[in-house]
Tab-separated table of C-alpha atoms in Angstrom:
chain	number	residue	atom	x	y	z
T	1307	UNK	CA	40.017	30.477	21.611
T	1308	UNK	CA	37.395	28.256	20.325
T	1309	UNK	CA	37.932	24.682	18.782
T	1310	UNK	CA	36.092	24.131	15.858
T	1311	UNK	CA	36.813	20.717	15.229
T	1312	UNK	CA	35.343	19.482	18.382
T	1313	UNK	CA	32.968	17.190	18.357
T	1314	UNK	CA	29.268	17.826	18.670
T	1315	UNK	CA	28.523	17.793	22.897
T	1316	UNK	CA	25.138	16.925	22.889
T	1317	UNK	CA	22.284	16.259	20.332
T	1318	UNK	CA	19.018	14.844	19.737
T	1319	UNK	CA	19.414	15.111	16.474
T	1320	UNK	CA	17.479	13.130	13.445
T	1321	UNK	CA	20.733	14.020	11.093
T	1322	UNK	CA	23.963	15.260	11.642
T	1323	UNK	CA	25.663	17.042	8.843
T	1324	UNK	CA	29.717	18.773	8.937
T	1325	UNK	CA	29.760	22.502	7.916
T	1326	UNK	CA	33.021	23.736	8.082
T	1327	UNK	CA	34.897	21.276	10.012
T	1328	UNK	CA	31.760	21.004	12.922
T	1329	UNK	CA	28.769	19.002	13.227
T	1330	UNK	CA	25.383	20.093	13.005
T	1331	UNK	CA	22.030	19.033	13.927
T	1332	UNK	CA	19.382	19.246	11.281
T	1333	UNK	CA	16.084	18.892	12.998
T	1334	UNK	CA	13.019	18.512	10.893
T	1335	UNK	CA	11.468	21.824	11.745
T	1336	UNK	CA	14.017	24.040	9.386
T	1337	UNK	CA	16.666	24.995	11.700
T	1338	UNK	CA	19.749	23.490	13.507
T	1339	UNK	CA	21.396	23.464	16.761
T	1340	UNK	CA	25.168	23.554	17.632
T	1341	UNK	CA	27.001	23.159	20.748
T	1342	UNK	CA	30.870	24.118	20.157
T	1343	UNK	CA	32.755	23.399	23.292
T	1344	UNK	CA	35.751	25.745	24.075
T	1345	UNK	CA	38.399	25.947	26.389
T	1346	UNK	CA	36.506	27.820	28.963
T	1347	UNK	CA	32.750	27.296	28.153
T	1348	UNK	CA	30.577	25.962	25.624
T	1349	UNK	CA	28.721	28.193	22.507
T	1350	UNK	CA	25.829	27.650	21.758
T	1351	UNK	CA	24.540	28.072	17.777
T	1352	UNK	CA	21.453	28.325	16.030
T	1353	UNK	CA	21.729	27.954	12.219
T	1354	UNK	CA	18.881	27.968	9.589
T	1355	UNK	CA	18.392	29.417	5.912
T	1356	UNK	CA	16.568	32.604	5.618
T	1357	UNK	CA	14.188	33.390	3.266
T	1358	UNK	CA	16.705	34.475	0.743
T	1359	UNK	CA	18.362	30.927	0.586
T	1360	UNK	CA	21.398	32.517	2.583
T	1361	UNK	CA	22.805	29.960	5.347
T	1362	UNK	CA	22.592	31.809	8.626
T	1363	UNK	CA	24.482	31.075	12.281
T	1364	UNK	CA	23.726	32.979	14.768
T	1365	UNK	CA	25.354	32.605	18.602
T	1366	UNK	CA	22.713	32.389	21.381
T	1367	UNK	CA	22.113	32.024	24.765
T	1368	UNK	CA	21.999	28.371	26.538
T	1369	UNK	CA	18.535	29.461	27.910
T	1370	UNK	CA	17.472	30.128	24.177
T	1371	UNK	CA	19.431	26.942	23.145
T	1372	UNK	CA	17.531	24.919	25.532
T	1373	UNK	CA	13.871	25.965	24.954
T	1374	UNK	CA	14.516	25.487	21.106
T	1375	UNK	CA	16.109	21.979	21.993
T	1376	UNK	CA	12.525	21.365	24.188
T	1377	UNK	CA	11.006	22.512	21.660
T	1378	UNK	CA	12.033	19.998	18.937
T	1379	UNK	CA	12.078	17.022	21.183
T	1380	UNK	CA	8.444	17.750	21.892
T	1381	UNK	CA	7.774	17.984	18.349
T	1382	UNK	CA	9.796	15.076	17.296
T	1383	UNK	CA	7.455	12.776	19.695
T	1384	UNK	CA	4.427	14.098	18.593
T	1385	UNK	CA	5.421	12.933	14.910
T	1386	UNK	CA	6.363	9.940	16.358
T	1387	UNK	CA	3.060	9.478	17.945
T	1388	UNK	CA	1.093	10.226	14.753
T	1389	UNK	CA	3.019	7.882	12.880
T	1390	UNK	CA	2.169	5.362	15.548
T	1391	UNK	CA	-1.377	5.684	15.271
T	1392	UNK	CA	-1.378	6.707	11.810
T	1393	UNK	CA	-3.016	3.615	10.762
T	1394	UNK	CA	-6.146	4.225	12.445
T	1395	UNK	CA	-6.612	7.277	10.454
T	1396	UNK	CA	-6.363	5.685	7.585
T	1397	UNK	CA	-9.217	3.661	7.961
T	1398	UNK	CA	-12.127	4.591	6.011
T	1399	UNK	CA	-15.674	5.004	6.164
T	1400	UNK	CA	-15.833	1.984	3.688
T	1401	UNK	CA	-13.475	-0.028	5.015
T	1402	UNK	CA	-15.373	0.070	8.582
T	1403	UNK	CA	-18.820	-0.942	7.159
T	1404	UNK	CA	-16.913	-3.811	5.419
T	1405	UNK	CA	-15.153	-5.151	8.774
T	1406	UNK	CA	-18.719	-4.472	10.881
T	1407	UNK	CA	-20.605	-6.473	8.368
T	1408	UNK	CA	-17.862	-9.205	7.216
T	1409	UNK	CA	-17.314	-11.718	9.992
T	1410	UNK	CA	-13.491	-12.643	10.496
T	1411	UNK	CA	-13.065	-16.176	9.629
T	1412	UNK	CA	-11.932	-18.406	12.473
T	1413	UNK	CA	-8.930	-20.484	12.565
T	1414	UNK	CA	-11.216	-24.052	11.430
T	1415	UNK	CA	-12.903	-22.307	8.712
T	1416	UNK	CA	-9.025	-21.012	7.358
T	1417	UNK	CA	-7.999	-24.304	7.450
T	1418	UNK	CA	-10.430	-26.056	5.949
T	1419	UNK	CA	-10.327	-23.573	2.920
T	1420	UNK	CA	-6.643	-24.021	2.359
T	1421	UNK	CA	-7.199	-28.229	2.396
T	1422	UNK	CA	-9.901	-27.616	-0.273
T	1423	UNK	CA	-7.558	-25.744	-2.119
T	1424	UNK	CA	-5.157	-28.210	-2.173
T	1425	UNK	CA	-7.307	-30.861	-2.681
T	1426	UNK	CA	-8.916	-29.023	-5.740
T	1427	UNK	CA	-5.459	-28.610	-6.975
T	1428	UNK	CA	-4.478	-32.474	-6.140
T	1429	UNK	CA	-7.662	-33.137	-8.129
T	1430	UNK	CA	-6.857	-31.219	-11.204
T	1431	UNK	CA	-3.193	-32.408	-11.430
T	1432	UNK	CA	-4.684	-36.054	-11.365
T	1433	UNK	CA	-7.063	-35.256	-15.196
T	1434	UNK	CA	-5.568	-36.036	-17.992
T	1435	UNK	CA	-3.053	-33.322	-19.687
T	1436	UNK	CA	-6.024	-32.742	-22.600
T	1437	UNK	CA	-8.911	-32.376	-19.702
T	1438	UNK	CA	-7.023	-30.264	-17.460
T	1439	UNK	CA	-5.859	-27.728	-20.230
T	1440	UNK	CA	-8.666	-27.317	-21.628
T	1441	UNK	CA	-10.533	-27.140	-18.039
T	1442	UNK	CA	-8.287	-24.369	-17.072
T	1443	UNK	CA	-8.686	-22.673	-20.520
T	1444	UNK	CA	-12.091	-22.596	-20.447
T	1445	UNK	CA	-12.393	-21.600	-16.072
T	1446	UNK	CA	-8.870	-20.019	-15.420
T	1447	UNK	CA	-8.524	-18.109	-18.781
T	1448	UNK	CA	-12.196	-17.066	-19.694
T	1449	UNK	CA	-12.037	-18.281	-22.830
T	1450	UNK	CA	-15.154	-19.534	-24.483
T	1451	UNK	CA	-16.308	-23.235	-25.851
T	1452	UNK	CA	-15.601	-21.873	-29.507
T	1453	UNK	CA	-12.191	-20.078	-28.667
T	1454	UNK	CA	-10.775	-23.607	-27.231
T	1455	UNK	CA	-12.213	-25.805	-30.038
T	1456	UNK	CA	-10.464	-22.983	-32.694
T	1457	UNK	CA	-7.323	-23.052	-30.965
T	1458	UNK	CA	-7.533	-27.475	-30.794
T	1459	UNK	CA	-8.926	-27.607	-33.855
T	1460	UNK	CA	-11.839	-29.760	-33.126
T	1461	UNK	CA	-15.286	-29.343	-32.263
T	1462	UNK	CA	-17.340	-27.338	-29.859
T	1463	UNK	CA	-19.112	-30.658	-28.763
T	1464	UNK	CA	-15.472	-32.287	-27.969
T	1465	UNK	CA	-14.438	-29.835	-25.889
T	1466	UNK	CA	-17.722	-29.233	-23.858
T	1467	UNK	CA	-17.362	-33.381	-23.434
T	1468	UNK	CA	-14.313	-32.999	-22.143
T	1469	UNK	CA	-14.621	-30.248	-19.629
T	1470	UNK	CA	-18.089	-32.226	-18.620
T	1471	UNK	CA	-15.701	-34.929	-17.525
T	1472	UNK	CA	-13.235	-33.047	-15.684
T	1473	UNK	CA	-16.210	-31.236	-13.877
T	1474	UNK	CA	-17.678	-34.805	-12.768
T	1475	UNK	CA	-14.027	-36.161	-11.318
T	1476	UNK	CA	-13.558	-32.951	-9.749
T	1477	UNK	CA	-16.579	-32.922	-7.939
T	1478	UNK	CA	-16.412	-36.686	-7.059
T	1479	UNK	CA	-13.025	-36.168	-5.485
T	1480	UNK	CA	-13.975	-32.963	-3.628
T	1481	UNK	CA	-17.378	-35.169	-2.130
T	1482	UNK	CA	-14.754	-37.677	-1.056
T	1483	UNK	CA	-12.962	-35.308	0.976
């Protein structure tokens, strides 16, 4: 008599799933494999959905049982193996020209640009609250001359002044570095 509720024997399986008090193995390639173990031997199950949309089992052979289980493993690690080297694929025509004609930056040349950056932000965090608003108004936010002076109320000339000023600091701190 066969047991039912026995356990799956052996699978390779990427999900398991119970159908009627038995696991199954789904395998990405639209069918599944059973093993049900008996008293005396071991059945062996193929299952899939037919073109209909009706769930089918049928009992084979453990010849059959093993070529199909072959055959999934081998196509299991050949997915595997494209995702691995996926990315390489994915490069593009344009992304190659960019890398052959932009020169990776070494480790110095990294460095030094993040100690500028800090420095430049040191710098600005050192102007006055009126400079460094209207510095960042006029560099960070695009806004023009005009725009700034309407939204301070004050003149055109005040605010060009002003941003003149934080320019010159900025730059004589940066030299210093």
């Amino acid at each position: 008599m066969l047991d039912t509720h026995d356990p799956l024997i052996f699978s390779n399986q990427n999900k398991k799933e119970k159908i009627g008090g038995m696991e199954m193995a789904n395998f990405m390639n639209g069918y599944g494999l059973q093993v049900i173990k008996g008293k005396n031997k071991e059945r062996y199950f193929v299952s899939f959905t037919d073109g209909d949309g009706e769930y089918q089992r049928v009992e084979i052979n453990f010849g059959i049982y093993s070529a199909l289980f072959e055959l999934n493993k081998r196509d299991r690690n050949l997915t595997r193996s494209d995702e691995r080297n996926l990315e390489y694929s994915e490069l593009t025509d344009e992304t190659l020209i960019r890398r052959a004609f932009e020169k990776p930056k070494g480790i110095e040349e990294i460095i030094l640009e993040k100690e500028m950056k800090k420095l430049f932000w040191k710098a600005i965090g050192e102007l006055t609250d009126v400079q460094r608003k209207r510095l960042l108004l006029y560099y960070d936010c695009g806004l023009t001359l005009k725009e700034i002076a309407n939204l301070e109320n004050c003149s055109i000339r005040a605010i060009k002044y002003s941003i003149d000023i934080a320019k010159s600091k900025l730059e004589e701190k940066i030299r210093k570095f």
